[in-house]
Amino acid sequence: MSAILLLHGPNLNLLGTREPGVYGSMSLADINQRSVEFGQGLGVEVRCAQSNHEGALIDALHEARTWAGGVVLNPGGYTHTSVALRDAIAAIGIPVVEVHLSNVYAREEFRHKSLVSAVCRGKISGFGWRSYLLGVQALVDILNEV
Ligand code: DQA
């Protein structure tokens, strides 16, 4: 079975209790479980990871190059700040789908800018926990095309 990485950035470990009006009430563990099951239905193994640290996220992306067909990535706040994360995505040469729970364009202006979008294959934003399933679906479709 082919495999993909589902990678979550900073503060997403607090999902469920973190600003539920913005991010919903589902925990990260619940989202991961749904994503793994959804992937199984598509014939793909979804491996999940989360870090609050920029370097650890970059390490996970580098490592994914050795085993994953692609990555579904919610970079959290690093979306708007991290040149290093952008460079890692550009470097690994496997498709990365950017996902966000919230509609970043309906929020503060500083969230309208993403440093990673230009090097991602595409972006899904605003569908709550469903953004992740849409991201998995999109990535698997892309991988099945080639
Ligand atoms: C987020 C949006 C970001 O602006 C924010 O910093 C997050 C979560 C989202 O999933 O909606 O941490 O990536």
PDB file of C-alpha atoms and ligand atoms in Angstrom:
ATOM      1  CA  MET A   1       0.000   0.000   0.000  1.00  0.00           C
ATOM      2  CA  SER A   2       1.350   3.435  -0.826  1.00  0.00           C
ATOM      3  CA  ALA A   3       1.739   5.907   2.014  1.00  0.00           C
ATOM      4  CA  ILE A   4       1.345   9.633   2.612  1.00  0.00           C
ATOM      5  CA  LEU A   5       2.288  11.930   5.485  1.00  0.00           C
ATOM      6  CA  LEU A   6      -0.310  14.045   7.288  1.00  0.00           C
ATOM      7  CA  LEU A   7       1.734  16.739   9.027  1.00  0.00           C
ATOM      8  CA  HIS A   8       0.411  19.307  11.507  1.00  0.00           C
ATOM      9  CA  GLY A   9       2.268  22.392  12.647  1.00  0.00           C
ATOM     10  CA  PRO A  10       2.293  24.456  15.846  1.00  0.00           C
ATOM     11  CA  ASN A  11      -0.620  24.620  18.274  1.00  0.00           C
ATOM     12  CA  LEU A  12      -2.625  22.040  16.375  1.00  0.00           C
ATOM     13  CA  ASN A  13      -1.955  19.560  19.202  1.00  0.00           C
ATOM     14  CA  LEU A  14      -4.463  21.687  21.148  1.00  0.00           C
ATOM     15  CA  LEU A  15      -7.315  21.159  18.700  1.00  0.00           C
ATOM     16  CA  GLY A  16     -10.575  20.464  20.465  1.00  0.00           C
ATOM     17  CA  THR A  17      -9.902  23.039  23.165  1.00  0.00           C
ATOM     18  CA  ARG A  18      -8.091  25.719  21.141  1.00  0.00           C
ATOM     19  CA  GLU A  19     -10.498  28.464  19.976  1.00  0.00           C
ATOM     20  CA  PRO A  20     -13.268  25.966  19.153  1.00  0.00           C
ATOM     21  CA  GLY A  21     -15.333  28.728  17.532  1.00  0.00           C
ATOM     22  CA  VAL A  22     -12.599  29.018  14.893  1.00  0.00           C
ATOM     23  CA  TYR A  23     -11.142  25.510  14.695  1.00  0.00           C
ATOM     24  CA  GLY A  24     -14.012  23.273  15.830  1.00  0.00           C
ATOM     25  CA  SER A  25     -14.278  20.850  18.704  1.00  0.00           C
ATOM     26  CA  MET A  26     -12.616  17.803  17.184  1.00  0.00           C
ATOM     27  CA  SER A  27      -9.291  16.780  18.714  1.00  0.00           C
ATOM     28  CA  LEU A  28      -6.150  16.170  16.693  1.00  0.00           C
ATOM     29  CA  ALA A  29      -6.361  12.463  17.559  1.00  0.00           C
ATOM     30  CA  ASP A  30      -9.907  12.337  16.152  1.00  0.00           C
ATOM     31  CA  ILE A  31      -8.862  14.117  12.965  1.00  0.00           C
ATOM     32  CA  ASN A  32      -5.928  11.764  12.555  1.00  0.00           C
ATOM     33  CA  GLN A  33      -8.123   8.717  13.076  1.00  0.00           C
ATOM     34  CA  ARG A  34     -10.660   9.904  10.513  1.00  0.00           C
ATOM     35  CA  SER A  35      -7.887  10.671   8.060  1.00  0.00           C
ATOM     36  CA  VAL A  36      -6.280   7.255   8.532  1.00  0.00           C
ATOM     37  CA  GLU A  37      -9.642   5.512   8.005  1.00  0.00           C
ATOM     38  CA  PHE A  38     -10.423   7.706   5.005  1.00  0.00           C
ATOM     39  CA  GLY A  39      -7.030   6.834   3.538  1.00  0.00           C
ATOM     40  CA  GLN A  40      -7.634   3.127   4.103  1.00  0.00           C
ATOM     41  CA  GLY A  41     -10.814   3.453   2.065  1.00  0.00           C
ATOM     42  CA  LEU A  42      -8.709   4.905  -0.751  1.00  0.00           C
ATOM     43  CA  GLY A  43      -6.065   2.201  -0.407  1.00  0.00           C
ATOM     44  CA  VAL A  44      -3.443   4.522   1.098  1.00  0.00           C
ATOM     45  CA  GLU A  45      -1.643   4.420   4.432  1.00  0.00           C
ATOM     46  CA  VAL A  46      -1.834   7.814   6.188  1.00  0.00           C
ATOM     47  CA  ARG A  47       0.938   8.379   8.750  1.00  0.00           C
ATOM     48  CA  CYS A  48       0.342  11.330  11.078  1.00  0.00           C
ATOM     49  CA  ALA A  49       2.772  13.655  12.854  1.00  0.00           C
ATOM     50  CA  GLN A  50       2.621  17.000  14.635  1.00  0.00           C
ATOM     51  CA  SER A  51       5.261  19.382  15.932  1.00  0.00           C
ATOM     52  CA  ASN A  52       5.381  22.821  17.454  1.00  0.00           C
ATOM     53  CA  HIS A  53       8.933  23.250  16.158  1.00  0.00           C
ATOM     54  CA  GLU A  54       9.891  24.555  12.748  1.00  0.00           C
ATOM     55  CA  GLY A  55      13.015  22.410  12.442  1.00  0.00           C
ATOM     56  CA  ALA A  56      11.160  19.222  13.387  1.00  0.00           C
ATOM     57  CA  LEU A  57       8.576  19.941  10.677  1.00  0.00           C
ATOM     58  CA  ILE A  58      11.385  20.442   8.161  1.00  0.00           C
ATOM     59  CA  ASP A  59      13.017  17.169   9.276  1.00  0.00           C
ATOM     60  CA  ALA A  60       9.682  15.355   8.836  1.00  0.00           C
ATOM     61  CA  LEU A  61       9.337  16.760   5.316  1.00  0.00           C
ATOM     62  CA  HIS A  62      12.884  15.687   4.412  1.00  0.00           C
ATOM     63  CA  GLU A  63      12.251  12.201   5.764  1.00  0.00           C
ATOM     64  CA  ALA A  64       8.927  11.932   3.941  1.00  0.00           C
ATOM     65  CA  ARG A  65      10.887  12.137   0.699  1.00  0.00           C
ATOM     66  CA  THR A  66      12.247   8.644   1.461  1.00  0.00           C
ATOM     67  CA  TRP A  67       8.924   6.865   2.026  1.00  0.00           C
ATOM     68  CA  ALA A  68       5.863   8.994   1.186  1.00  0.00           C
ATOM     69  CA  GLY A  69       4.172   9.672  -2.133  1.00  0.00           C
ATOM     70  CA  GLY A  70       3.197  13.120  -0.900  1.00  0.00           C
ATOM     71  CA  VAL A  71       2.246  15.231   2.092  1.00  0.00           C
ATOM     72  CA  VAL A  72      -0.910  16.867   3.424  1.00  0.00           C
ATOM     73  CA  LEU A  73       0.383  19.795   5.465  1.00  0.00           C
ATOM     74  CA  ASN A  74      -1.241  22.241   7.848  1.00  0.00           C
ATOM     75  CA  PRO A  75       1.683  24.523   8.678  1.00  0.00           C
ATOM     76  CA  GLY A  76      -0.338  26.478  11.267  1.00  0.00           C
ATOM     77  CA  GLY A  77       1.157  29.889  12.021  1.00  0.00           C
ATOM     78  CA  TYR A  78       4.340  29.022  10.103  1.00  0.00           C
ATOM     79  CA  THR A  79       2.232  29.333   6.947  1.00  0.00           C
ATOM     80  CA  HIS A  80       2.574  33.077   7.220  1.00  0.00           C
ATOM     81  CA  THR A  81       6.181  33.363   8.380  1.00  0.00           C
ATOM     82  CA  SER A  82       8.453  30.484   7.412  1.00  0.00           C
ATOM     83  CA  VAL A  83      10.814  30.802   4.467  1.00  0.00           C
ATOM     84  CA  ALA A  84      12.590  27.675   5.749  1.00  0.00           C
ATOM     85  CA  LEU A  85       9.411  25.582   5.555  1.00  0.00           C
ATOM     86  CA  ARG A  86       8.734  26.922   2.081  1.00  0.00           C
ATOM     87  CA  ASP A  87      12.243  25.965   1.002  1.00  0.00           C
ATOM     88  CA  ALA A  88      11.842  22.456   2.452  1.00  0.00           C
ATOM     89  CA  ILE A  89       8.614  21.925   0.501  1.00  0.00           C
ATOM     90  CA  ALA A  90      10.302  23.106  -2.675  1.00  0.00           C
ATOM     91  CA  ALA A  91      13.285  20.838  -2.000  1.00  0.00           C
ATOM     92  CA  ILE A  92      11.608  17.495  -1.432  1.00  0.00           C
ATOM     93  CA  GLY A  93      10.126  17.056  -4.882  1.00  0.00           C
ATOM     94  CA  ILE A  94       6.948  15.246  -3.816  1.00  0.00           C
ATOM     95  CA  PRO A  95       3.510  16.899  -3.954  1.00  0.00           C
ATOM     96  CA  VAL A  96       2.409  18.809  -0.861  1.00  0.00           C
ATOM     97  CA  VAL A  97      -1.218  19.856  -0.329  1.00  0.00           C
ATOM     98  CA  GLU A  98      -1.652  22.837   2.017  1.00  0.00           C
ATOM     99  CA  VAL A  99      -4.688  22.592   4.294  1.00  0.00           C
ATOM    100  CA  HIS A 100      -6.263  24.886   6.875  1.00  0.00           C
ATOM    101  CA  LEU A 101      -9.230  24.287   9.101  1.00  0.00           C
ATOM    102  CA  SER A 102     -10.318  27.921   9.001  1.00  0.00           C
ATOM    103  CA  ASN A 103     -10.935  30.111   5.966  1.00  0.00           C
ATOM    104  CA  VAL A 104      -7.765  32.155   6.295  1.00  0.00           C
ATOM    105  CA  TYR A 105      -9.113  34.779   3.854  1.00  0.00           C
ATOM    106  CA  ALA A 106     -12.061  35.531   6.139  1.00  0.00           C
ATOM    107  CA  ARG A 107      -9.687  36.287   9.023  1.00  0.00           C
ATOM    108  CA  GLU A 108      -6.976  38.825   9.892  1.00  0.00           C
ATOM    109  CA  GLU A 109      -5.036  40.249   6.992  1.00  0.00           C
ATOM    110  CA  PHE A 110      -1.746  38.719   8.134  1.00  0.00           C
ATOM    111  CA  ARG A 111      -3.295  35.286   7.494  1.00  0.00           C
ATOM    112  CA  HIS A 112      -4.055  36.154   3.872  1.00  0.00           C
ATOM    113  CA  LYS A 113      -0.405  35.740   2.960  1.00  0.00           C
ATOM    114  CA  SER A 114       1.028  32.241   2.731  1.00  0.00           C
ATOM    115  CA  LEU A 115       4.724  31.724   2.133  1.00  0.00           C
ATOM    116  CA  VAL A 116       4.137  28.072   1.242  1.00  0.00           C
ATOM    117  CA  SER A 117       1.215  28.201  -1.224  1.00  0.00           C
ATOM    118  CA  ALA A 118       3.384  28.867  -4.279  1.00  0.00           C
ATOM    119  CA  VAL A 119       5.377  25.675  -3.733  1.00  0.00           C
ATOM    120  CA  CYS A 120       2.388  23.511  -2.787  1.00  0.00           C
ATOM    121  CA  ARG A 121       0.386  21.612  -5.365  1.00  0.00           C
ATOM    122  CA  GLY A 122      -2.814  23.238  -4.122  1.00  0.00           C
ATOM    123  CA  LYS A 123      -4.583  24.563  -1.073  1.00  0.00           C
ATOM    124  CA  ILE A 124      -7.755  23.746   0.871  1.00  0.00           C
ATOM    125  CA  SER A 125      -9.002  26.178   3.507  1.00  0.00           C
ATOM    126  CA  GLY A 126     -12.173  26.693   5.493  1.00  0.00           C
ATOM    127  CA  PHE A 127     -13.844  23.309   5.796  1.00  0.00           C
ATOM    128  CA  GLY A 128     -12.887  22.547   9.392  1.00  0.00           C
ATOM    129  CA  TRP A 129     -11.744  18.962   9.979  1.00  0.00           C
ATOM    130  CA  ARG A 130     -13.079  18.098   6.534  1.00  0.00           C
ATOM    131  CA  SER A 131     -10.235  20.140   5.022  1.00  0.00           C
ATOM    132  CA  TYR A 132      -7.943  17.245   5.931  1.00  0.00           C
ATOM    133  CA  LEU A 133     -10.088  14.630   4.187  1.00  0.00           C
ATOM    134  CA  LEU A 134     -10.348  16.863   1.135  1.00  0.00           C
ATOM    135  CA  GLY A 135      -6.571  17.205   1.242  1.00  0.00           C
ATOM    136  CA  VAL A 136      -6.062  13.448   1.447  1.00  0.00           C
ATOM    137  CA  GLN A 137      -8.525  12.921  -1.410  1.00  0.00           C
ATOM    138  CA  ALA A 138      -6.799  15.517  -3.601  1.00  0.00           C
ATOM    139  CA  LEU A 139      -3.335  14.120  -2.908  1.00  0.00           C
ATOM    140  CA  VAL A 140      -4.371  10.522  -3.581  1.00  0.00           C
ATOM    141  CA  ASP A 141      -6.060  11.583  -6.843  1.00  0.00           C
ATOM    142  CA  ILE A 142      -2.863  13.336  -7.930  1.00  0.00           C
ATOM    143  CA  LEU A 143      -0.731  10.325  -7.014  1.00  0.00           C
ATOM    144  CA  ASN A 144      -3.043   7.958  -8.863  1.00  0.00           C
ATOM    145  CA  GLU A 145      -2.749  10.054 -12.010  1.00  0.00           C
ATOM    146  CA  VAL A 146       0.983   9.442 -12.434  1.00  0.00           C
TER     147      VAL A 146
HETATM  148  C1  DQA B   1      -4.538  27.427  10.547  1.00  0.00           C
HETATM  149  C2  DQA B   1      -4.625  28.917  10.179  1.00  0.00           C
HETATM  150  C3  DQA B   1      -3.393  29.664  10.649  1.00  0.00           C
HETATM  151  O1  DQA B   1      -3.514  31.045  10.339  1.00  0.00           O
HETATM  152  C4  DQA B   1      -3.217  29.528  12.144  1.00  0.00           C
HETATM  153  O2  DQA B   1      -2.020  30.151  12.558  1.00  0.00           O
HETATM  154  C5  DQA B   1      -3.275  28.111  12.611  1.00  0.00           C
HETATM  155  C6  DQA B   1      -4.273  27.225  12.025  1.00  0.00           C
HETATM  156  C7  DQA B   1      -5.840  26.675  10.209  1.00  0.00           C
HETATM  157  O3  DQA B   1      -5.797  25.456  10.151  1.00  0.00           O
HETATM  158  O4  DQA B   1      -6.879  27.297   9.998  1.00  0.00           O
HETATM  159  O5  DQA B   1      -2.559  27.707  13.513  1.00  0.00           O
HETATM  160  O6  DQA B   1      -3.484  26.845   9.791  1.00  0.00           O
END
